[in-house]
PDB file of C-alpha atoms in Angstrom:
ATOM      1  CA  MET A   1       0.000   0.000   0.000  1.00  0.00           C
ATOM      2  CA  VAL A   2       1.230   3.529  -0.889  1.00  0.00           C
ATOM      3  CA  SER A   3       1.600   6.019   1.989  1.00  0.00           C
ATOM      4  CA  ASN A   4      -0.372   9.304   1.831  1.00  0.00           C
ATOM      5  CA  VAL A   5       2.081  11.217   4.045  1.00  0.00           C
ATOM      6  CA  PRO A   6       4.009  12.870   1.165  1.00  0.00           C
ATOM      7  CA  VAL A   7       0.749  13.757  -0.593  1.00  0.00           C
ATOM      8  CA  ARG A   8      -0.576  15.528   2.519  1.00  0.00           C
ATOM      9  CA  LEU A   9       2.633  17.558   2.879  1.00  0.00           C
ATOM     10  CA  LEU A  10       2.668  18.579  -0.768  1.00  0.00           C
ATOM     11  CA  PRO A  11       0.352  21.640  -0.403  1.00  0.00           C
ATOM     12  CA  ALA A  12       2.367  22.977   2.558  1.00  0.00           C
ATOM     13  CA  VAL A  13       5.597  22.698   0.573  1.00  0.00           C
ATOM     14  CA  LEU A  14       4.252  23.973  -2.749  1.00  0.00           C
ATOM     15  CA  LEU A  15       2.292  26.975  -1.459  1.00  0.00           C
ATOM     16  CA  PRO A  16       5.327  29.133  -0.617  1.00  0.00           C
ATOM     17  CA  ALA A  17       7.102  28.071  -3.796  1.00  0.00           C
ATOM     18  CA  LEU A  18       4.138  28.859  -6.042  1.00  0.00           C
ATOM     19  CA  THR A  19       3.264  32.192  -4.430  1.00  0.00           C
ATOM     20  CA  GLY A  20       6.843  33.421  -4.197  1.00  0.00           C
ATOM     21  CA  CYS A  21       6.439  34.048  -0.466  1.00  0.00           C
ATOM     22  CA  ALA A  22       8.694  32.899   2.304  1.00  0.00           C
ATOM     23  CA  LEU A  23       6.953  31.885   5.475  1.00  0.00           C
ATOM     24  CA  GLY A  24       7.479  34.525   8.153  1.00  0.00           C
ATOM     25  CA  ALA A  25       9.037  37.145   5.851  1.00  0.00           C
ATOM     26  CA  PHE A  26       7.661  40.687   5.989  1.00  0.00           C
ATOM     27  CA  ILE A  27       8.882  43.739   4.110  1.00  0.00           C
ATOM     28  CA  SER A  28       7.179  47.028   4.846  1.00  0.00           C
ATOM     29  CA  PRO A  29       5.424  48.396   1.755  1.00  0.00           C
ATOM     30  CA  THR A  30       6.773  51.894   2.438  1.00  0.00           C
ATOM     31  CA  THR A  31       9.959  53.216   3.979  1.00  0.00           C
ATOM     32  CA  PRO A  32      10.025  56.033   6.553  1.00  0.00           C
ATOM     33  CA  LEU A  33      11.423  58.380   3.872  1.00  0.00           C
ATOM     34  CA  GLU A  34       8.601  57.468   1.487  1.00  0.00           C
ATOM     35  CA  ARG A  35       6.016  58.209   4.183  1.00  0.00           C
ATOM     36  CA  ALA A  36       7.694  61.560   4.892  1.00  0.00           C
ATOM     37  CA  VAL A  37       7.993  62.617   1.230  1.00  0.00           C
ATOM     38  CA  ASN A  38       4.816  61.246  -0.392  1.00  0.00           C
ATOM     39  CA  GLY A  39       1.878  63.628  -0.441  1.00  0.00           C
ATOM     40  CA  THR A  40       0.506  66.865  -1.841  1.00  0.00           C
ATOM     41  CA  TYR A  41       2.619  69.992  -2.224  1.00  0.00           C
ATOM     42  CA  GLU A  42       1.319  73.457  -3.181  1.00  0.00           C
ATOM     43  CA  GLY A  43       3.053  76.717  -3.877  1.00  0.00           C
ATOM     44  CA  ILE A  44       4.270  79.213  -6.436  1.00  0.00           C
ATOM     45  CA  GLY A  45       6.520  79.112  -9.467  1.00  0.00           C
ATOM     46  CA  VAL A  46       8.178  82.405 -10.456  1.00  0.00           C
ATOM     47  CA  GLY A  47       9.461  82.791 -14.000  1.00  0.00           C
ATOM     48  CA  GLY A  48       9.227  84.577 -17.325  1.00  0.00           C
ATOM     49  CA  THR A  49       5.431  84.815 -17.302  1.00  0.00           C
ATOM     50  CA  GLY A  50       5.154  85.893 -13.660  1.00  0.00           C
ATOM     51  CA  ARG A  51       3.883  84.017 -10.607  1.00  0.00           C
ATOM     52  CA  VAL A  52       2.047  80.743 -11.263  1.00  0.00           C
ATOM     53  CA  PRO A  53       0.390  78.573  -8.581  1.00  0.00           C
ATOM     54  CA  TYR A  54       1.176  74.835  -8.740  1.00  0.00           C
ATOM     55  CA  ARG A  55       0.093  71.637  -6.998  1.00  0.00           C
ATOM     56  CA  LEU A  56       2.232  68.478  -7.005  1.00  0.00           C
ATOM     57  CA  VAL A  57       0.798  65.149  -5.881  1.00  0.00           C
ATOM     58  CA  LEU A  58       3.881  62.994  -5.407  1.00  0.00           C
ATOM     59  CA  SER A  59       4.575  59.319  -4.801  1.00  0.00           C
ATOM     60  CA  VAL A  60       8.125  58.006  -4.550  1.00  0.00           C
ATOM     61  CA  GLN A  61       9.587  54.512  -4.381  1.00  0.00           C
ATOM     62  CA  GLU A  62      12.886  54.808  -2.562  1.00  0.00           C
ATOM     63  CA  ARG A  63      14.104  51.245  -3.240  1.00  0.00           C
ATOM     64  CA  GLU A  64      13.570  51.563  -6.993  1.00  0.00           C
ATOM     65  CA  GLY A  65      14.674  55.205  -7.186  1.00  0.00           C
ATOM     66  CA  LYS A  66      11.434  56.238  -8.917  1.00  0.00           C
ATOM     67  CA  ALA A  67       9.013  59.118  -8.562  1.00  0.00           C
ATOM     68  CA  SER A  68       5.579  59.580 -10.107  1.00  0.00           C
ATOM     69  CA  GLY A  69       2.574  61.807  -9.656  1.00  0.00           C
ATOM     70  CA  VAL A  70       0.634  64.722 -11.086  1.00  0.00           C
ATOM     71  CA  MET A  71       1.689  68.372 -11.435  1.00  0.00           C
ATOM     72  CA  THR A  72      -1.175  70.831 -11.904  1.00  0.00           C
ATOM     73  CA  ASN A  73      -0.955  74.452 -12.996  1.00  0.00           C
ATOM     74  CA  LEU A  74      -3.702  75.855 -10.773  1.00  0.00           C
ATOM     75  CA  GLU A  75      -4.071  78.951 -12.972  1.00  0.00           C
ATOM     76  CA  SER A  76      -4.702  77.200 -16.296  1.00  0.00           C
ATOM     77  CA  ARG A  77      -6.003  73.956 -14.669  1.00  0.00           C
ATOM     78  CA  LYS A  78      -3.673  71.899 -16.889  1.00  0.00           C
ATOM     79  CA  ALA A  79      -2.449  68.677 -15.321  1.00  0.00           C
ATOM     80  CA  TYR A  80       0.709  66.805 -16.263  1.00  0.00           C
ATOM     81  CA  ALA A  81       1.791  63.272 -15.428  1.00  0.00           C
ATOM     82  CA  VAL A  82       5.115  63.264 -13.575  1.00  0.00           C
ATOM     83  CA  SER A  83       7.564  60.395 -13.941  1.00  0.00           C
ATOM     84  CA  GLY A  84      11.273  60.027 -13.327  1.00  0.00           C
ATOM     85  CA  LYS A  85      14.019  59.559 -10.757  1.00  0.00           C
ATOM     86  CA  PHE A  86      14.049  59.915  -6.989  1.00  0.00           C
ATOM     87  CA  GLN A  87      17.268  59.810  -5.013  1.00  0.00           C
ATOM     88  CA  ARG A  88      17.783  59.854  -1.268  1.00  0.00           C
ATOM     89  CA  VAL A  89      19.611  63.014  -0.234  1.00  0.00           C
ATOM     90  CA  GLN A  90      20.709  63.903   3.278  1.00  0.00           C
ATOM     91  CA  GLY A  91      17.531  64.673   5.235  1.00  0.00           C
ATOM     92  CA  GLY A  92      15.225  64.302   2.226  1.00  0.00           C
ATOM     93  CA  GLY A  93      15.276  63.482  -1.441  1.00  0.00           C
ATOM     94  CA  GLY A  94      16.080  64.727  -4.901  1.00  0.00           C
ATOM     95  CA  LEU A  95      13.675  64.713  -7.855  1.00  0.00           C
ATOM     96  CA  ASP A  96      14.504  64.649 -11.552  1.00  0.00           C
ATOM     97  CA  VAL A  97      11.251  64.030 -13.400  1.00  0.00           C
ATOM     98  CA  GLY A  98       9.645  64.720 -16.743  1.00  0.00           C
ATOM     99  CA  LEU A  99       6.183  66.225 -17.217  1.00  0.00           C
ATOM    100  CA  PHE A 100       3.894  64.620 -19.781  1.00  0.00           C
ATOM    101  CA  GLU A 101       0.569  65.777 -21.189  1.00  0.00           C
ATOM    102  CA  GLU A 102      -1.996  63.189 -22.302  1.00  0.00           C
ATOM    103  CA  GLY A 103       0.379  60.436 -21.237  1.00  0.00           C
ATOM    104  CA  ASN A 104       3.008  60.770 -23.943  1.00  0.00           C
ATOM    105  CA  LYS A 105       3.586  64.422 -24.942  1.00  0.00           C
ATOM    106  CA  TYR A 106       6.788  65.598 -23.254  1.00  0.00           C
ATOM    107  CA  ARG A 107       6.080  69.059 -21.806  1.00  0.00           C
ATOM    108  CA  GLY A 108       8.791  69.823 -19.271  1.00  0.00           C
ATOM    109  CA  THR A 109      11.162  68.855 -16.487  1.00  0.00           C
ATOM    110  CA  LEU A 110      11.052  69.329 -12.747  1.00  0.00           C
ATOM    111  CA  ARG A 111      14.282  69.093 -10.784  1.00  0.00           C
ATOM    112  CA  GLY A 112      14.809  69.900  -7.150  1.00  0.00           C
ATOM    113  CA  GLN A 113      15.164  68.879  -3.530  1.00  0.00           C
ATOM    114  CA  ILE A 114      12.719  67.961  -0.789  1.00  0.00           C
ATOM    115  CA  GLN A 115      13.905  69.018   2.658  1.00  0.00           C
ATOM    116  CA  GLY A 116      11.449  68.546   5.507  1.00  0.00           C
ATOM    117  CA  ASN A 117       8.033  69.680   4.265  1.00  0.00           C
ATOM    118  CA  LYS A 118       9.327  71.879   1.432  1.00  0.00           C
ATOM    119  CA  PHE A 119      10.159  71.219  -2.213  1.00  0.00           C
ATOM    120  CA  SER A 120      12.336  73.749  -4.011  1.00  0.00           C
ATOM    121  CA  GLY A 121      13.582  73.419  -7.538  1.00  0.00           C
ATOM    122  CA  VAL A 122      13.247  74.436 -11.155  1.00  0.00           C
ATOM    123  CA  LEU A 123      10.415  73.681 -13.579  1.00  0.00           C
ATOM    124  CA  ARG A 124      11.423  74.066 -17.223  1.00  0.00           C
ATOM    125  CA  THR A 125       8.870  73.933 -19.998  1.00  0.00           C
ATOM    126  CA  VAL A 126       9.718  72.169 -23.246  1.00  0.00           C
ATOM    127  CA  LEU A 127       8.792  73.497 -26.672  1.00  0.00           C
ATOM    128  CA  LEU A 128       9.909  71.807 -29.896  1.00  0.00           C
ATOM    129  CA  GLY A 129      12.168  69.484 -27.907  1.00  0.00           C
ATOM    130  CA  ARG A 130      14.069  72.275 -26.102  1.00  0.00           C
ATOM    131  CA  GLU A 131      13.835  73.423 -22.508  1.00  0.00           C
ATOM    132  CA  LEU A 132      12.796  77.061 -22.688  1.00  0.00           C
ATOM    133  CA  LEU A 133      10.963  78.880 -19.893  1.00  0.00           C
ATOM    134  CA  GLY A 134      12.204  78.241 -16.394  1.00  0.00           C
ATOM    135  CA  TYR A 135      10.306  78.721 -13.155  1.00  0.00           C
ATOM    136  CA  ASN A 136      11.822  78.683  -9.671  1.00  0.00           C
ATOM    137  CA  VAL A 137       9.299  76.577  -7.789  1.00  0.00           C
ATOM    138  CA  THR A 138       8.760  76.520  -4.031  1.00  0.00           C
ATOM    139  CA  LEU A 139       6.064  74.127  -2.785  1.00  0.00           C
ATOM    140  CA  ASP A 140       4.979  73.333   0.763  1.00  0.00           C
ATOM    141  CA  LYS A 141       3.631  69.936   1.808  1.00  0.00           C
ATOM    142  CA  GLN A 142      -0.054  70.110   2.664  1.00  0.00           C
ATOM    143  CA  THR A 143      -1.528  68.406   5.699  1.00  0.00           C
ATOM    144  CA  GLY A 144      -5.186  67.440   6.212  1.00  0.00           C
ATOM    145  CA  GLU A 145      -5.955  70.589   8.232  1.00  0.00           C
ATOM    146  CA  ALA A 146      -4.056  72.970   5.966  1.00  0.00           C
ATOM    147  CA  MET A 147      -5.841  72.073   2.739  1.00  0.00           C
ATOM    148  CA  PRO A 148      -7.514  75.184   1.307  1.00  0.00           C
ATOM    149  CA  ALA A 149     -11.295  75.249   1.365  1.00  0.00           C
ATOM    150  CA  GLN A 150     -12.897  75.029  -2.028  1.00  0.00           C
ATOM    151  CA  ALA A 151     -15.247  77.737  -3.180  1.00  0.00           C
ATOM    152  CA  PRO A 152     -18.907  76.707  -3.187  1.00  0.00           C
ATOM    153  CA  VAL A 153     -20.173  75.545  -6.542  1.00  0.00           C
ATOM    154  CA  THR A 154     -22.994  77.636  -7.961  1.00  0.00           C
ATOM    155  CA  PRO A 155     -25.366  75.913 -10.354  1.00  0.00           C
ATOM    156  CA  ALA A 156     -25.646  77.120 -13.938  1.00  0.00           C
ATOM    157  CA  PRO A 157     -28.666  79.326 -14.660  1.00  0.00           C
ATOM    158  CA  VAL A 158     -31.674  77.461 -15.979  1.00  0.00           C
ATOM    159  CA  THR A 159     -33.288  78.791 -19.135  1.00  0.00           C
ATOM    160  CA  PRO A 160     -36.982  77.931 -19.431  1.00  0.00           C
ATOM    161  CA  VAL A 161     -37.944  75.999 -22.549  1.00  0.00           C
ATOM    162  CA  PRO A 162     -40.922  77.536 -24.364  1.00  0.00           C
ATOM    163  CA  THR A 163     -43.832  75.172 -24.849  1.00  0.00           C
ATOM    164  CA  VAL A 164     -45.621  74.951 -28.160  1.00  0.00           C
ATOM    165  CA  PRO A 165     -49.427  75.103 -27.836  1.00  0.00           C
TER     166      PRO A 165
END
């Protein structure tokens, strides 16, 4: 008669191998630096066209050296996908990312440093493949209490539709 002991142990042995998990291993999904840096930053960019308000929603992956997010020009309401490099720098991190419109149209670069709750750097717009206008950008990290209140939304006026007798 054939023993069922190896057959009963098979699931316990195969489960870790098939799932790629080691029993008892745990790696935190985020590092302390990622928790400190990730978030929403708002502030002003000063350049050739004057003062422009910006919002940066940032997510970094320290282990992979990557940064991604969304940069919004709060004046024109244009939003740009942000993707590029993140590097740990003493007490914070360095960003070197590209800005893309509609997913694939290269529109600019953002380079700078995050120290504490402040990002400072340079945003350069790209036209015809060349970096042209530069803005010195200073953004402060927003907390839940410090988020600006949104203006109340007023409904559009309703025009009565004439009825035909």
